mmCIF file of C-alpha atoms and ligand atoms in Angstrom:
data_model
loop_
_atom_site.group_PDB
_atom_site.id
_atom_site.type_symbol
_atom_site.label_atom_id
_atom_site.label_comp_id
_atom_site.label_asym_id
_atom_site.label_seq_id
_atom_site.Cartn_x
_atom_site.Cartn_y
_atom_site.Cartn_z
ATOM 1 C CA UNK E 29 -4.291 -0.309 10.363
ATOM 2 C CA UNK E 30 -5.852 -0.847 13.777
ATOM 3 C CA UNK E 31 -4.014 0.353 16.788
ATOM 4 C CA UNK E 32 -2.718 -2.366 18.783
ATOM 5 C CA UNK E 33 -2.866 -1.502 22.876
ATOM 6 C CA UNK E 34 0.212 -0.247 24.471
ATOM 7 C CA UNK E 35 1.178 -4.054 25.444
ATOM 8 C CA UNK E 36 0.831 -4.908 21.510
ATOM 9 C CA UNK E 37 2.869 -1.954 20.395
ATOM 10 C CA UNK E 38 6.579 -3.155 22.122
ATOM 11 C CA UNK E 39 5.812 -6.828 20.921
ATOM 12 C CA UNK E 40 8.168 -7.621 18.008
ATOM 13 C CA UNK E 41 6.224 -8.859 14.714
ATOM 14 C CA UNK E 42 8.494 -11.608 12.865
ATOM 15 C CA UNK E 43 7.932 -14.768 10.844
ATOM 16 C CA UNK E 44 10.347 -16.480 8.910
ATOM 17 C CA UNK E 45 9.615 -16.259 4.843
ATOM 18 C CA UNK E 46 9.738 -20.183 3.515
ATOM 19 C CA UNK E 47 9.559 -18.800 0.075
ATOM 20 C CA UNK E 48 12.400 -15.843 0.135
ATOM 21 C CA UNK E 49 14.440 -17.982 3.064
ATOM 22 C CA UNK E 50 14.789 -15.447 5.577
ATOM 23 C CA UNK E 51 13.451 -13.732 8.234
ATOM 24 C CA UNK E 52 10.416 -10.762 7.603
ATOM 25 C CA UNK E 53 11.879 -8.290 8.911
ATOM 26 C CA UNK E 54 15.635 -8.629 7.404
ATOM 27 C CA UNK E 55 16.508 -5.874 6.000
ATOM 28 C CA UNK E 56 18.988 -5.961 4.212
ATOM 29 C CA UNK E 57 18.101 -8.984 2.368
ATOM 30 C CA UNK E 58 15.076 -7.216 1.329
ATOM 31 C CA UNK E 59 16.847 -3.729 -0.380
ATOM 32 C CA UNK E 60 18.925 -6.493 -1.886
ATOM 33 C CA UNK E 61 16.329 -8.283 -3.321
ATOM 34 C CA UNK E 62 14.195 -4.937 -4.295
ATOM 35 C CA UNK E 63 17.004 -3.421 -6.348
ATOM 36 C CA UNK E 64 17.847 -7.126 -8.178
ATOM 37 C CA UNK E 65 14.108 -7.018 -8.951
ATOM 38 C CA UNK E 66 13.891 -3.039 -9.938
ATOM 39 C CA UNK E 67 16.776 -3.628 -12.106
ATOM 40 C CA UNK E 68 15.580 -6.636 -13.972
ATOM 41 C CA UNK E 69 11.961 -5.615 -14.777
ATOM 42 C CA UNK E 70 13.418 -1.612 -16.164
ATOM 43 C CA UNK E 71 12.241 0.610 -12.978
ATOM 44 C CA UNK E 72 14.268 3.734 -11.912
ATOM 45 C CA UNK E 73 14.892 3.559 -8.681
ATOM 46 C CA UNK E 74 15.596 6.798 -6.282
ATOM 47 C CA UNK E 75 15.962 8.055 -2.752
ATOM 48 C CA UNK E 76 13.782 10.643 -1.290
ATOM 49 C CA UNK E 77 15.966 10.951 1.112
ATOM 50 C CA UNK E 78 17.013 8.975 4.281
ATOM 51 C CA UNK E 79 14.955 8.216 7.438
ATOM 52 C CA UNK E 80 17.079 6.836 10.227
ATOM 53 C CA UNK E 81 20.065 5.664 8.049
ATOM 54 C CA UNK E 82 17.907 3.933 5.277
ATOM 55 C CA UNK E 83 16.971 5.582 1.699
ATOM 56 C CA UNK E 84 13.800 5.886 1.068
ATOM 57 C CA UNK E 85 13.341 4.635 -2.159
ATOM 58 C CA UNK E 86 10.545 5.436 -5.007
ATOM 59 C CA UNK E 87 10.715 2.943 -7.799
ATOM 60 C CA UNK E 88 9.497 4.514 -11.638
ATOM 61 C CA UNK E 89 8.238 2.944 -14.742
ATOM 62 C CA UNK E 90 7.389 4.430 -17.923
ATOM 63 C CA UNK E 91 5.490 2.031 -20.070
ATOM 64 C CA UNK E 92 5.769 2.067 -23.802
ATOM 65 C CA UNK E 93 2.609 3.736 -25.655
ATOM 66 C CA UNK E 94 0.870 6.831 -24.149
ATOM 67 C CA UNK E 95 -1.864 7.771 -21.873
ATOM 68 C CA UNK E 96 -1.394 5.136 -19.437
ATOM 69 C CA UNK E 97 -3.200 5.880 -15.687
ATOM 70 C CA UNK E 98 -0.290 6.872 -13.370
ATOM 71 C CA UNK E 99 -0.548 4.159 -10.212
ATOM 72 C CA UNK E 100 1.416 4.410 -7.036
ATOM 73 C CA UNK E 101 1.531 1.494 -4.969
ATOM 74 C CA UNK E 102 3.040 2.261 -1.515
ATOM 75 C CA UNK E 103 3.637 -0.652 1.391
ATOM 76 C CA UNK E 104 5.349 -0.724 4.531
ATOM 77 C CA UNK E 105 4.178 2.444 6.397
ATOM 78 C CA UNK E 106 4.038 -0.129 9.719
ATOM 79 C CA UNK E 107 6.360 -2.181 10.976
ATOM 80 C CA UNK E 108 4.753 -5.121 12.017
ATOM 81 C CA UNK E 109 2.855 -5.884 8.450
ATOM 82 C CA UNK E 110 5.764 -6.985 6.707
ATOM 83 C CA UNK E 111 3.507 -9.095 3.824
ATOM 84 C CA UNK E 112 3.171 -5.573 2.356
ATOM 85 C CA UNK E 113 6.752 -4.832 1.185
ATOM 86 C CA UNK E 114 7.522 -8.464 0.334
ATOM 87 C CA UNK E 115 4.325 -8.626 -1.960
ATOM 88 C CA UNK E 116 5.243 -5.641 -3.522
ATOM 89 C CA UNK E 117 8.561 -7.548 -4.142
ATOM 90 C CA UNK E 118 7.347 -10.872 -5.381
ATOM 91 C CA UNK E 119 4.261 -8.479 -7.683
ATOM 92 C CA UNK E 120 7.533 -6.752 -9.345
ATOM 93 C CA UNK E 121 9.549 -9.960 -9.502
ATOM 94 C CA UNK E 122 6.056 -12.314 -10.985
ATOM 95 C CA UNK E 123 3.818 -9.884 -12.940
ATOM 96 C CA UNK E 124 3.916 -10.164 -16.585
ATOM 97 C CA UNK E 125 5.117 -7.413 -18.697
ATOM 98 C CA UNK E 126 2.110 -6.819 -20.230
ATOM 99 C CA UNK E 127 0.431 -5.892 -17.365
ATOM 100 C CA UNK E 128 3.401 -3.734 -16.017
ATOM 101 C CA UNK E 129 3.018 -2.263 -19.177
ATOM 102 C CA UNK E 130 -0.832 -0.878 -18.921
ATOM 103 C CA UNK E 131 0.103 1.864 -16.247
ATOM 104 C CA UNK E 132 2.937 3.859 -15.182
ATOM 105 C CA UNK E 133 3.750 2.803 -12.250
ATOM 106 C CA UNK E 134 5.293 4.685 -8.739
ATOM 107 C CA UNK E 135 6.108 2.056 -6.490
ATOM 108 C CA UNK E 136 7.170 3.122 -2.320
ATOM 109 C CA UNK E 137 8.354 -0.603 -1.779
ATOM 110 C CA UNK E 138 9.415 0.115 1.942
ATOM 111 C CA UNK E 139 8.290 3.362 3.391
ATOM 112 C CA UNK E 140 9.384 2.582 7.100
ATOM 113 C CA UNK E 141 12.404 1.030 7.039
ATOM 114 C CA UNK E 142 13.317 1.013 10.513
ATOM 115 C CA UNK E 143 9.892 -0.402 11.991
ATOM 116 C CA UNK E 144 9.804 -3.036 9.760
ATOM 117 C CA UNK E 145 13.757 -3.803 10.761
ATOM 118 C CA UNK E 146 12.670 -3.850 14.391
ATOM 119 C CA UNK E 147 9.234 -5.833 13.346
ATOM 120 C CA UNK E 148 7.492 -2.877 15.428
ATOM 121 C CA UNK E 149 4.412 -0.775 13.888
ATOM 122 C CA UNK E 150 6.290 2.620 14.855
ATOM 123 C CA UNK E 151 9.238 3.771 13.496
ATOM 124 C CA UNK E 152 12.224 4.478 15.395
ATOM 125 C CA UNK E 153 11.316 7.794 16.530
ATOM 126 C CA UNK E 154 7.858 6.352 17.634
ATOM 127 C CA UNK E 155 6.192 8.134 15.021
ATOM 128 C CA UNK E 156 3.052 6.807 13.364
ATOM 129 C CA UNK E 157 4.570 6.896 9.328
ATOM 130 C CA UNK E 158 1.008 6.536 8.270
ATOM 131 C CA UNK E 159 -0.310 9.780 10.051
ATOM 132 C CA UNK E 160 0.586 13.205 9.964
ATOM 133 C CA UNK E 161 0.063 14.101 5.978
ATOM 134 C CA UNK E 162 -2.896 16.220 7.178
ATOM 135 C CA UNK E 163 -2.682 17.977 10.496
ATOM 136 C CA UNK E 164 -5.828 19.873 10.156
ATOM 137 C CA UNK E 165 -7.388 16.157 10.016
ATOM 138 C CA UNK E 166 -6.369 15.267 13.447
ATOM 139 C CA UNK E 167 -3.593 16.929 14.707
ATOM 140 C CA UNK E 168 -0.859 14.895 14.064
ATOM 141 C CA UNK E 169 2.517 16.141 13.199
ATOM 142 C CA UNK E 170 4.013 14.250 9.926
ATOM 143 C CA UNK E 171 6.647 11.445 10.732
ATOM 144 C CA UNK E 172 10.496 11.172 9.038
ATOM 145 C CA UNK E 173 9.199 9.656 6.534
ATOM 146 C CA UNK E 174 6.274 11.559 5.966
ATOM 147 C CA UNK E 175 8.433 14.794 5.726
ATOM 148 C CA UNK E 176 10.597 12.850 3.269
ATOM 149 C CA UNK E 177 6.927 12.392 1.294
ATOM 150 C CA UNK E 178 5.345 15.783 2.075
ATOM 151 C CA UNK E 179 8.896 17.479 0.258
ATOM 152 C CA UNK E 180 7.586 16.092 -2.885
ATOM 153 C CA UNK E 181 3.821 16.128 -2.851
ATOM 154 C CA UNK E 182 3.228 17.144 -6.569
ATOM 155 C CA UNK E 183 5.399 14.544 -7.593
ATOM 156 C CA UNK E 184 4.164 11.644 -5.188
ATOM 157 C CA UNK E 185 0.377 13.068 -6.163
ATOM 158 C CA UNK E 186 1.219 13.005 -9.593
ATOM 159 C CA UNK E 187 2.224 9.171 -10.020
ATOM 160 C CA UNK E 188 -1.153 8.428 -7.765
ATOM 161 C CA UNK E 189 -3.673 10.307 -10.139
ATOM 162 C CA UNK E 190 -5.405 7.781 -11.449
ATOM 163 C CA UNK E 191 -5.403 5.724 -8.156
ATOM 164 C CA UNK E 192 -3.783 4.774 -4.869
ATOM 165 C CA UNK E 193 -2.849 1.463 -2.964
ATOM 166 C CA UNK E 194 -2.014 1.229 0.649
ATOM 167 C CA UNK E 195 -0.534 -2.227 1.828
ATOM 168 C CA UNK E 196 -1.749 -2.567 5.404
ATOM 169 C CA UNK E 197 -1.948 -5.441 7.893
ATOM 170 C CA UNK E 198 -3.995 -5.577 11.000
ATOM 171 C CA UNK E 199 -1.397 -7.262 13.678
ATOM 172 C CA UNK E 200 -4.143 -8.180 16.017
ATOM 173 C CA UNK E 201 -7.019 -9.818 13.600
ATOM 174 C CA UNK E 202 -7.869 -13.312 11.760
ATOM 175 C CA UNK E 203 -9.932 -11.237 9.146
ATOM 176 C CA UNK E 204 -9.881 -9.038 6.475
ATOM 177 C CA UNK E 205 -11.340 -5.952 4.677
ATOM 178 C CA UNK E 206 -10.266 -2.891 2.938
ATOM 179 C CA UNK E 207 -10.543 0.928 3.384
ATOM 180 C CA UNK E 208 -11.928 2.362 -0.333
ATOM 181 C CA UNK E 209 -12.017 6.118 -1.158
ATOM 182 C CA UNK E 210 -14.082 6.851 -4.373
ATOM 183 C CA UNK E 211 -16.024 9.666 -6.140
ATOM 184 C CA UNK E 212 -19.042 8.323 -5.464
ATOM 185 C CA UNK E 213 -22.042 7.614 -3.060
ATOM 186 C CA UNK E 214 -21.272 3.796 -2.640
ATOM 187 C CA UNK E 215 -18.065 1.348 -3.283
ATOM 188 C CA UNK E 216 -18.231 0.790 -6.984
ATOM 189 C CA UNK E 217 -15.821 -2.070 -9.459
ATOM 190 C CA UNK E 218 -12.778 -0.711 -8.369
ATOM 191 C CA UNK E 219 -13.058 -1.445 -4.050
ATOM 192 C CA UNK E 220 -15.535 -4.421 -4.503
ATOM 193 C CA UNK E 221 -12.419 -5.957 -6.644
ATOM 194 C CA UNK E 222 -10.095 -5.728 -4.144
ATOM 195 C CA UNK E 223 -12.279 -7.034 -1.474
ATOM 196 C CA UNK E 224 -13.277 -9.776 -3.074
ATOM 197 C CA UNK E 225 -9.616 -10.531 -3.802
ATOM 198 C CA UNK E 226 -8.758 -10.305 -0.296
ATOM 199 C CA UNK E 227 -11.739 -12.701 0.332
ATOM 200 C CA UNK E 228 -10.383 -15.731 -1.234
ATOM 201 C CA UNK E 229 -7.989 -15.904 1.177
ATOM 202 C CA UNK E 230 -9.702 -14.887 4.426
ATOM 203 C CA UNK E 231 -12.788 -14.364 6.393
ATOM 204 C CA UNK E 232 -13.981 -10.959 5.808
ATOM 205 C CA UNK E 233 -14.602 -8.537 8.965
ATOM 206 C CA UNK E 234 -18.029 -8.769 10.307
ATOM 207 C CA UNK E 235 -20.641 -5.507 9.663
ATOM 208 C CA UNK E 236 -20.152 -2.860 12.505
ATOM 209 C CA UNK E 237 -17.060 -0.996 13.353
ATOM 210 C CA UNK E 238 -13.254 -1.845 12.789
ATOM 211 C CA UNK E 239 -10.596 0.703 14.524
ATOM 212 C CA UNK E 240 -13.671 3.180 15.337
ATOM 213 C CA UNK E 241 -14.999 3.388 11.506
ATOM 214 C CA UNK E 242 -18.132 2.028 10.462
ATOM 215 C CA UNK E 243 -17.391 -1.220 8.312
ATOM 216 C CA UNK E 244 -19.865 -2.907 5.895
ATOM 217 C CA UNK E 245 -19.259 -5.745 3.894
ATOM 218 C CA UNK E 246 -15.824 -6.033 4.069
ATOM 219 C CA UNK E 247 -15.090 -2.087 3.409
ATOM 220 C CA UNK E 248 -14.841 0.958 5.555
ATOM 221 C CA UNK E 249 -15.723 3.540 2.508
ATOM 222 C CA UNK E 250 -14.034 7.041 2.320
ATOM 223 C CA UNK E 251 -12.958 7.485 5.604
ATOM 224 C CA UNK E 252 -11.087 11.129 6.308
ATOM 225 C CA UNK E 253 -7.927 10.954 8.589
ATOM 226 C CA UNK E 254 -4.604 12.166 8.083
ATOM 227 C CA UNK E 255 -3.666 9.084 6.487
ATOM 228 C CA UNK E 256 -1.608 8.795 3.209
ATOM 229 C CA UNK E 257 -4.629 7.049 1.418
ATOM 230 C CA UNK E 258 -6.459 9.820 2.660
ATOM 231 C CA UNK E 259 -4.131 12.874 2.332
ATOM 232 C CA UNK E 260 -3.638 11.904 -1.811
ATOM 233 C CA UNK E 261 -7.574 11.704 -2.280
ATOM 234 C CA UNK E 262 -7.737 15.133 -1.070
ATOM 235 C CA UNK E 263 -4.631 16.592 -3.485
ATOM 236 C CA UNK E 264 -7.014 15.123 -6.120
ATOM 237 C CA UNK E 265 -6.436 10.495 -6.709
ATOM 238 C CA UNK E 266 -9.367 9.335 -8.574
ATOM 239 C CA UNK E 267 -9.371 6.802 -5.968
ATOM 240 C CA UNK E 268 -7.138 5.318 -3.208
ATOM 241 C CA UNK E 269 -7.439 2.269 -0.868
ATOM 242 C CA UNK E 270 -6.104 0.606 1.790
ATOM 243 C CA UNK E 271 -5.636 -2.836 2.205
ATOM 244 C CA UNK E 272 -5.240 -5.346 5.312
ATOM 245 C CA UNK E 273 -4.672 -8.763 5.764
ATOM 246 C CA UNK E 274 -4.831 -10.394 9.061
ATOM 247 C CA UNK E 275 -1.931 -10.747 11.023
ATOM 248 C CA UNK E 276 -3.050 -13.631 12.895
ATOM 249 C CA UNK E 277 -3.340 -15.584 9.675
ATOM 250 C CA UNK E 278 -0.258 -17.502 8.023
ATOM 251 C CA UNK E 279 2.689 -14.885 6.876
ATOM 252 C CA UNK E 280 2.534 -16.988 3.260
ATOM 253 C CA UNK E 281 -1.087 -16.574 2.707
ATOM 254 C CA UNK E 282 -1.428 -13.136 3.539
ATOM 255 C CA UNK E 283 1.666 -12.170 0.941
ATOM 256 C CA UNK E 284 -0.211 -14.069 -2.164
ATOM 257 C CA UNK E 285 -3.219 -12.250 -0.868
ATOM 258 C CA UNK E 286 -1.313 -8.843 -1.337
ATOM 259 C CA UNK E 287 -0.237 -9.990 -4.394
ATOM 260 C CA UNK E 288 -3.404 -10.674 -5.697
ATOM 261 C CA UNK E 289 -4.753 -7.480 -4.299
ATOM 262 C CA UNK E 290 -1.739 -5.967 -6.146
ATOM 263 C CA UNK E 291 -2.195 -7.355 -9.865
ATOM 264 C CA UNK E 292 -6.034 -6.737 -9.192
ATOM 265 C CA UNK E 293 -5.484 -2.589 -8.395
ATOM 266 C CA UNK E 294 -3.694 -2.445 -11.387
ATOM 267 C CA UNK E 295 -5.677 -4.049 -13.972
ATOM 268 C CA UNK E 296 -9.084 -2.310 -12.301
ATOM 269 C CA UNK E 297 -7.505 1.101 -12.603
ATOM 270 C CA UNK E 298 -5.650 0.112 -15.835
ATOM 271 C CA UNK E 299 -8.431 -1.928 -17.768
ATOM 272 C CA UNK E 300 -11.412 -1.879 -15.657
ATOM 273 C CA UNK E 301 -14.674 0.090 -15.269
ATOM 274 C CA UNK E 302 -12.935 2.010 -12.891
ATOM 275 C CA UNK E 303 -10.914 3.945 -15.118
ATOM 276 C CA UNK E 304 -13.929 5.061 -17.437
ATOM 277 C CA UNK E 305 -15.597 6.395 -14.090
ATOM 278 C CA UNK E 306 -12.517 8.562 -14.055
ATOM 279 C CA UNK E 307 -12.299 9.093 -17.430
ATOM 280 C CA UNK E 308 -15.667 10.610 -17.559
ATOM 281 C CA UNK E 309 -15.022 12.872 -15.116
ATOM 282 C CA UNK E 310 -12.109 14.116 -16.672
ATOM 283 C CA UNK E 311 -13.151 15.612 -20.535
ATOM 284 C CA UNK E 312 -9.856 15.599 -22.557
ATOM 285 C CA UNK E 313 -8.292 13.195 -21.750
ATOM 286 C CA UNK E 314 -8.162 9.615 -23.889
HETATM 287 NI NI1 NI C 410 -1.039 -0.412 9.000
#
């Protein structure tokens, strides 16, 4: 999520994908792949509407059995941290059903299409998709996309209720961490999971300060911006959290990392401590 300098920002991010054989920022092959994959494993898939010629699509499931948390997983907000989107698309094509089937699941596979086409963190407006879903935070008018979002709030807010995940990258770094927003005073089960996911993979990001927030242990812990993460926590997630893998660090690695991170969000919320936390605070519900 850090913000590359000016020089950074017209660099184009792009590796080629061994695994999926083609480039990371090919488009097409990737909406090809994503509604194969949607298809196969029983998700709805539906456009919120285009940004710049491309759909953006919201992928559904509804589990069998009731009172399942509602999870939305969202990835591609940047450009130039493609491992996001494709490890949303290898989690949908690999998980097994019965994990699928502990939550129901929202998935935004791709949020800005036309950044990640151009391997650039911006979209093609130069808009910021990841900024903008609360103005009073910072300013920030919402981007395409996050109009396309903000026209369905109770709806996007609704699959997140029982938590959020964010798949970030930082382009510039050859470590890792994760931003956690919880209920409580300190990072409890649910964002000590996912950084210790992240941190069989990579080096985790010294103690101090990462993109101007204080960083401890591998977590920045419920930072405020106008950040989607951020913006859901306030129209009432249990929890949300960003993750980032290093950009520096091989494209492979960082997309089983995701994955892991992935499969590890849901099962936490789904299974985990985490989700009697949030049942506690919720009376009624079972
Ligand atoms: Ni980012």
């Amino acid at each position: 999520m850090q913000m590359p300098p000016s020089t950074e920002l017209a660099q184009n991010f792009v590796w080629p994908l061994p695994v999926e054989a083609c480039a990371s920022n090919d488009l097409d092959a990737f909406l090809r792949k994503l509604e194969a994959v949607a298809a196969r494993r029983g998700f709805r898939r539906e456009s919120l509407g285009e940004a710049f010629g491309t759909p953006l699509w919201l992928l559904t499931r509804e589990p069998p059995g009731r009172d399942r948390p509602s999870l939305l997983i969202a990835a591609g907000f940047h450009g130039e941290e493609p491992a996001g989107p494709w490890a949303v698309l290898r989690f949908l094509d690999q998980c097994d059903e019965a994990l699928l089937d502990t939550a129901r699941l929202g998935v935004l596979p791709l949020v800005n299409a036309s950044g990640f086409s151009a391997g650039q963190r911006h979209n093609a407006a130069d808009e910021n998709p990841n900024r903008g879903f609360a103005p009073d935070e910072d300013g920030i008018a919402p981007s395409a996309e996050g109009r396309l979002l903000l026209a369905c709030a109770d709806r996007i807010a609704a699959l997140g209720r029982d938590g959020v995940l964010a798949c970030h990258e930082d382009a510039l770094l050859d470590c890792a961490y994760v931003y956690v927003n919880e209920s409580g005073a300190h990072p409890g089960s649910f964002g000590k999971a996912l950084r210790d996911a992240n941190a069989r993979y990579f080096p985790l990001h010294p103690d101090g300060s990462v993109d101007g927030c204080p960083i401890r242990d591998g977590i920045v812990f419920n930072h405020r911006d106008s950040s989607f993460e951020s913006w859901l926590m306030r129209l009432g997630a249990a929890r949300s959290a960003c993750i980032e893998t290093p950009g520096q660090a091989s494209i492979e690695r960082r997309i089983l990392a995701q994955v892991e991170m992935i499969a590890t969000f849901v099962r936490v919320c789904a299974t985990g401590d985490a989700l009697g936390e949030a049942r506690a605070r919720r009376p009624g519900r079972t």
